[in-house]
PDB file of C-alpha atoms in Angstrom:
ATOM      1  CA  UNK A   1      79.875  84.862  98.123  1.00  0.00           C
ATOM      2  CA  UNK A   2      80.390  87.246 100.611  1.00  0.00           C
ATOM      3  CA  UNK A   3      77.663  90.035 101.371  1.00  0.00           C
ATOM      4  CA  UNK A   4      78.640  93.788 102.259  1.00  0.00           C
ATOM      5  CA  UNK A   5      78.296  93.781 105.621  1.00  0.00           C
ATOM      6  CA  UNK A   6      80.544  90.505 105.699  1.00  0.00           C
ATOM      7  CA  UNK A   7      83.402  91.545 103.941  1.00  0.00           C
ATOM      8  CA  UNK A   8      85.993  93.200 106.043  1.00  0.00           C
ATOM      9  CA  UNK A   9      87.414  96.153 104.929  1.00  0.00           C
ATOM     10  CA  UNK A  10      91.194  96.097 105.119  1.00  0.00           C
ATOM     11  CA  UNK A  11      91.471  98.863 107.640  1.00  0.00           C
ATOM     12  CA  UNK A  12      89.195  96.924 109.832  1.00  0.00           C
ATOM     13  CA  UNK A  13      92.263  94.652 110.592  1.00  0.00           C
ATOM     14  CA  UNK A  14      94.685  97.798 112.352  1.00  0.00           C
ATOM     15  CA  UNK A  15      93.988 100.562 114.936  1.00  0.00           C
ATOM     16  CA  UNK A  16      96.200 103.266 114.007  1.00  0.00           C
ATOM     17  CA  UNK A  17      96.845 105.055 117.479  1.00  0.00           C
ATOM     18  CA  UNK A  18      99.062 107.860 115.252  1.00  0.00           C
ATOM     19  CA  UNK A  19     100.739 108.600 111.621  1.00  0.00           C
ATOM     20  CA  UNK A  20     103.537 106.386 113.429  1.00  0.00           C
ATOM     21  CA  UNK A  21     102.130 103.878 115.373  1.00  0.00           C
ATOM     22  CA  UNK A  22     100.027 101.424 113.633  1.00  0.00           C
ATOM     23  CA  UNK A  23      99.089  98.630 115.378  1.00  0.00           C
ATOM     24  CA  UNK A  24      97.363  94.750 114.243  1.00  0.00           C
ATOM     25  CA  UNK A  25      94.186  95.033 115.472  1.00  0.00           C
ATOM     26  CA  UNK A  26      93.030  93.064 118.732  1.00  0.00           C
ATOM     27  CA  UNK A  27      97.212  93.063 119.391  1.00  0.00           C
ATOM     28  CA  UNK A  28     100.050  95.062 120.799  1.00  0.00           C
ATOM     29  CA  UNK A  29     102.365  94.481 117.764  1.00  0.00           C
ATOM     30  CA  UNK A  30     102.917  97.394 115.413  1.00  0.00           C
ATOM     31  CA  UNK A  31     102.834  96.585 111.626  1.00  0.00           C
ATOM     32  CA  UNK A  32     106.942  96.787 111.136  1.00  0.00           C
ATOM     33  CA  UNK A  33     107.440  93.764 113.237  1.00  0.00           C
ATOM     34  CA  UNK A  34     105.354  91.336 110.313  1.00  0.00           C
ATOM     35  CA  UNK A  35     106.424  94.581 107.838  1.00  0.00           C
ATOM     36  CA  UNK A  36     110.156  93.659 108.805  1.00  0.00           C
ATOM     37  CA  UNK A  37     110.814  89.689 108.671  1.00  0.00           C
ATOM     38  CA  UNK A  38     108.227  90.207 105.078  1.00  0.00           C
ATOM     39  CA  UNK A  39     110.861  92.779 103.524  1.00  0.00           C
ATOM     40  CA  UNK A  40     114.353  92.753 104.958  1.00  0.00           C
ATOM     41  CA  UNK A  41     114.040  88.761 105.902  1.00  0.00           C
ATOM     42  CA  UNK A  42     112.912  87.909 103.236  1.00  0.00           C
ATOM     43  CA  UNK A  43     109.804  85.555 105.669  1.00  0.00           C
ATOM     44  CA  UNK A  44     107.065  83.819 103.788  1.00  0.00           C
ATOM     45  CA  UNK A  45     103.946  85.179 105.351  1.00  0.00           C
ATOM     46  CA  UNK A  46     103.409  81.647 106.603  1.00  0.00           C
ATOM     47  CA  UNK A  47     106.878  81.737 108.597  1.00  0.00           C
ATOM     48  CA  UNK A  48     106.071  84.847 110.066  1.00  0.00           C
ATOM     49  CA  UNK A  49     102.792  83.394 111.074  1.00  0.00           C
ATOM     50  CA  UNK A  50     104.651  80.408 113.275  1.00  0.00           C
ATOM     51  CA  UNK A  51     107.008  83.197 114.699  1.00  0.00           C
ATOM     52  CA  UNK A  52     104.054  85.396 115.730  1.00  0.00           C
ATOM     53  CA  UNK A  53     102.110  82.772 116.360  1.00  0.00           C
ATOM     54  CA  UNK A  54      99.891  85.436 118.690  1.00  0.00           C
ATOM     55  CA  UNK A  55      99.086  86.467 114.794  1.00  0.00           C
ATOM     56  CA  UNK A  56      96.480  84.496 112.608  1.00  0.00           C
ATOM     57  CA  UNK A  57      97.590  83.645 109.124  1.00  0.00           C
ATOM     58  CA  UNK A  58      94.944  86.194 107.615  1.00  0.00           C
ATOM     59  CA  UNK A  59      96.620  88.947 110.220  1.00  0.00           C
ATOM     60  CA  UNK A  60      99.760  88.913 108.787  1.00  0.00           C
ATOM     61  CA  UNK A  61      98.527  88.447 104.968  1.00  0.00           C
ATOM     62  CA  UNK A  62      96.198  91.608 105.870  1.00  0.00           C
ATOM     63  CA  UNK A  63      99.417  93.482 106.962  1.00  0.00           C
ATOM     64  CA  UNK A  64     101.048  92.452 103.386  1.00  0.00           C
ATOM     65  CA  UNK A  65      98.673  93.633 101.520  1.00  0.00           C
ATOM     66  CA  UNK A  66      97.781  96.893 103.624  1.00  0.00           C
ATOM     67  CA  UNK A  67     101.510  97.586 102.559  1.00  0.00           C
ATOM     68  CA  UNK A  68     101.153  96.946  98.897  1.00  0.00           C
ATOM     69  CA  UNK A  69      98.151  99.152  98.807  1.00  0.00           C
ATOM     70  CA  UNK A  70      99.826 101.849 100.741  1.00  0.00           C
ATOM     71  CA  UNK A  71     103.705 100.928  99.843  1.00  0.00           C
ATOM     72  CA  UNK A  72     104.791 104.550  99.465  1.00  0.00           C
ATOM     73  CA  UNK A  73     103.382 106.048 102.994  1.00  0.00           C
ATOM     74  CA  UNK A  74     104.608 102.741 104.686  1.00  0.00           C
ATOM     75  CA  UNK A  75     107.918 102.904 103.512  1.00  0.00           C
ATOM     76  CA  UNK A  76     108.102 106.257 104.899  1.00  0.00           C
ATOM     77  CA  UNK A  77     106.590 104.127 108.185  1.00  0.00           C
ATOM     78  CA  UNK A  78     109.361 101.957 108.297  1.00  0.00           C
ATOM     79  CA  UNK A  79     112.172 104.140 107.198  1.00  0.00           C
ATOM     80  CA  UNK A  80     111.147 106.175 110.571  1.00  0.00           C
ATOM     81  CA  UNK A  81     110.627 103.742 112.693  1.00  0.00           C
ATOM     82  CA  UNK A  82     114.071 101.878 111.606  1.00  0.00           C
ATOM     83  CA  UNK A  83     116.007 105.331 112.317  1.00  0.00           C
ATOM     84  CA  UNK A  84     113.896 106.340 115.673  1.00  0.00           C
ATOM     85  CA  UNK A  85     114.994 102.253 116.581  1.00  0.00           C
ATOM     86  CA  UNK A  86     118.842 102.496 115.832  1.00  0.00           C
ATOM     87  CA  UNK A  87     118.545 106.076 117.648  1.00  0.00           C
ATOM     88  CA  UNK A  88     117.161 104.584 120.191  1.00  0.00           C
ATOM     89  CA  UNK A  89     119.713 101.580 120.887  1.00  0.00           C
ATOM     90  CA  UNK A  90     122.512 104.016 120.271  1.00  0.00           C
ATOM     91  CA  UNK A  91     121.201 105.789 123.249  1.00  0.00           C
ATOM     92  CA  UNK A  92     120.935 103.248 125.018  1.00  0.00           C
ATOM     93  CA  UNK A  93     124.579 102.377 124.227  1.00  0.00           C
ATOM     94  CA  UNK A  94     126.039 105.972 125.455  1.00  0.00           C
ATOM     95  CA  UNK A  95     123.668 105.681 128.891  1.00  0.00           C
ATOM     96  CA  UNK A  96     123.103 102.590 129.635  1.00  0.00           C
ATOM     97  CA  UNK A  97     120.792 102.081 133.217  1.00  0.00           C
ATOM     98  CA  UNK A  98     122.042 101.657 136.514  1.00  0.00           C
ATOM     99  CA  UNK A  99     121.229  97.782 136.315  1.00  0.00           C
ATOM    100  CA  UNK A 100     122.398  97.169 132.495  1.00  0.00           C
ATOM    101  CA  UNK A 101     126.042  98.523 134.118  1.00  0.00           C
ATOM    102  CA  UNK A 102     125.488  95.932 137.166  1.00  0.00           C
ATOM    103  CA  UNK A 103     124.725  93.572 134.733  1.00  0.00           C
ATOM    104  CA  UNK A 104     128.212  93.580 132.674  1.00  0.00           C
ATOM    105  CA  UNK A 105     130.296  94.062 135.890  1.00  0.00           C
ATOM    106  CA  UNK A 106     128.877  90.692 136.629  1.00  0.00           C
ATOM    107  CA  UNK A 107     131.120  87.160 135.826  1.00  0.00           C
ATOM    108  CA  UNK A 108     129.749  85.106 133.682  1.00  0.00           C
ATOM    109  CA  UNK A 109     129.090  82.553 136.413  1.00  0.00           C
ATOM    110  CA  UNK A 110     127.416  85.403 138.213  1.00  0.00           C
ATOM    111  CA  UNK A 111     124.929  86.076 134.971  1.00  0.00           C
ATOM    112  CA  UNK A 112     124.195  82.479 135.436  1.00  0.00           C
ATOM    113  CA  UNK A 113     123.559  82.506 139.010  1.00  0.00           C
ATOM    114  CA  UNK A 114     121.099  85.609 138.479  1.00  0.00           C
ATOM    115  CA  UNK A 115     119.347  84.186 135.384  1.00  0.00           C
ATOM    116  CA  UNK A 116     119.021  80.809 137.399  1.00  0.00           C
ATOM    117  CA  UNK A 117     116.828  83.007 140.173  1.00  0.00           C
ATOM    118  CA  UNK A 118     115.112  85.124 137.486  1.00  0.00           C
ATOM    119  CA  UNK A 119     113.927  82.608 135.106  1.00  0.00           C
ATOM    120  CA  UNK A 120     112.319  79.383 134.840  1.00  0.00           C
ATOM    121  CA  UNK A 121     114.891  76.403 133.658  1.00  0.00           C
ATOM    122  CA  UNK A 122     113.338  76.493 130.110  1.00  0.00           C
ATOM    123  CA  UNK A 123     113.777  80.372 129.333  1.00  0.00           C
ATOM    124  CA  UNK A 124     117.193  80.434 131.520  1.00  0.00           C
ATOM    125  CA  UNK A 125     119.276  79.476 128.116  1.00  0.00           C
ATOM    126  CA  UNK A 126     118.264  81.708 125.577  1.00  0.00           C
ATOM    127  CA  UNK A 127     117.973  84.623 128.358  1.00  0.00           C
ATOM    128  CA  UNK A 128     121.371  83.597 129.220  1.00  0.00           C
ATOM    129  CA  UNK A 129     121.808  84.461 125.655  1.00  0.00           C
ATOM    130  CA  UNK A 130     120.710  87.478 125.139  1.00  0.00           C
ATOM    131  CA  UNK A 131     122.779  88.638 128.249  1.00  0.00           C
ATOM    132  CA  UNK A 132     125.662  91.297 127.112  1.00  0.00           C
ATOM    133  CA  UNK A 133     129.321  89.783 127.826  1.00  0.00           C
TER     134      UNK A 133
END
């Protein structure tokens, strides 16, 4: 049995930088990315786990239950950071930067050729990918 002092509290696993920006402790990634393949994915905590495998298993099972213990504030989380995200790509969209417009005047053989220079062999596919026609 665990004493006090060894028990972790569950708000020992996140730093919360601001009302909207709560991050995994120890990490960069925000609680929405485990919060989102858990609820609109529909990911076992274990697949999420081999997906963020930067993540421990107990990490994204701490991030579960933080949200059943706090479901109605974090769905107010998530519900803001979903529309600040599809703001934000819709932006994106209407101005796109100097070098995403480069980009799609490119061929597709010219994508390929940049990609090839860019990347190493074994990312160059699913960059390739990811690449706007």
């Amino acid at each position: 049995m665990l004493t006090e002092a060894e028990a972790m509290n569950l708000n020992d696993y996140f730093h919360i930088l601001a009302p909207d920006d709560i991050r995994i402790q120890g990490t960069r990634i925000g609680i929405e990315t485990v919060l989102y393949e858990y609820l609109y994915r529909a990911k076992t905590p274990e697949e999420i786990h081999q997906s963020l495998d930067s993540l421990s298993l107990e990490q994204v099972y701490a991030t579960i239950l933080y949200y059943l213990h706090n479901r109605e504030s974090i769905n107010t989380y998530l519900a803001d950071w979903l529309h600040n995200y599809y703001q934000a790509k819709k932006q994106q969209q209407e101005n796109p930067s100097p070098a995403r417009i480069r980009i799609r005047q490119l061929t597709s053989e010219q994508r390929k050729q940049l990609l090839a220079q860019l990347a190493p062999a074994n990312v160059q596919e699913s960059l390739y990918a990811s690449v706007p026609s």
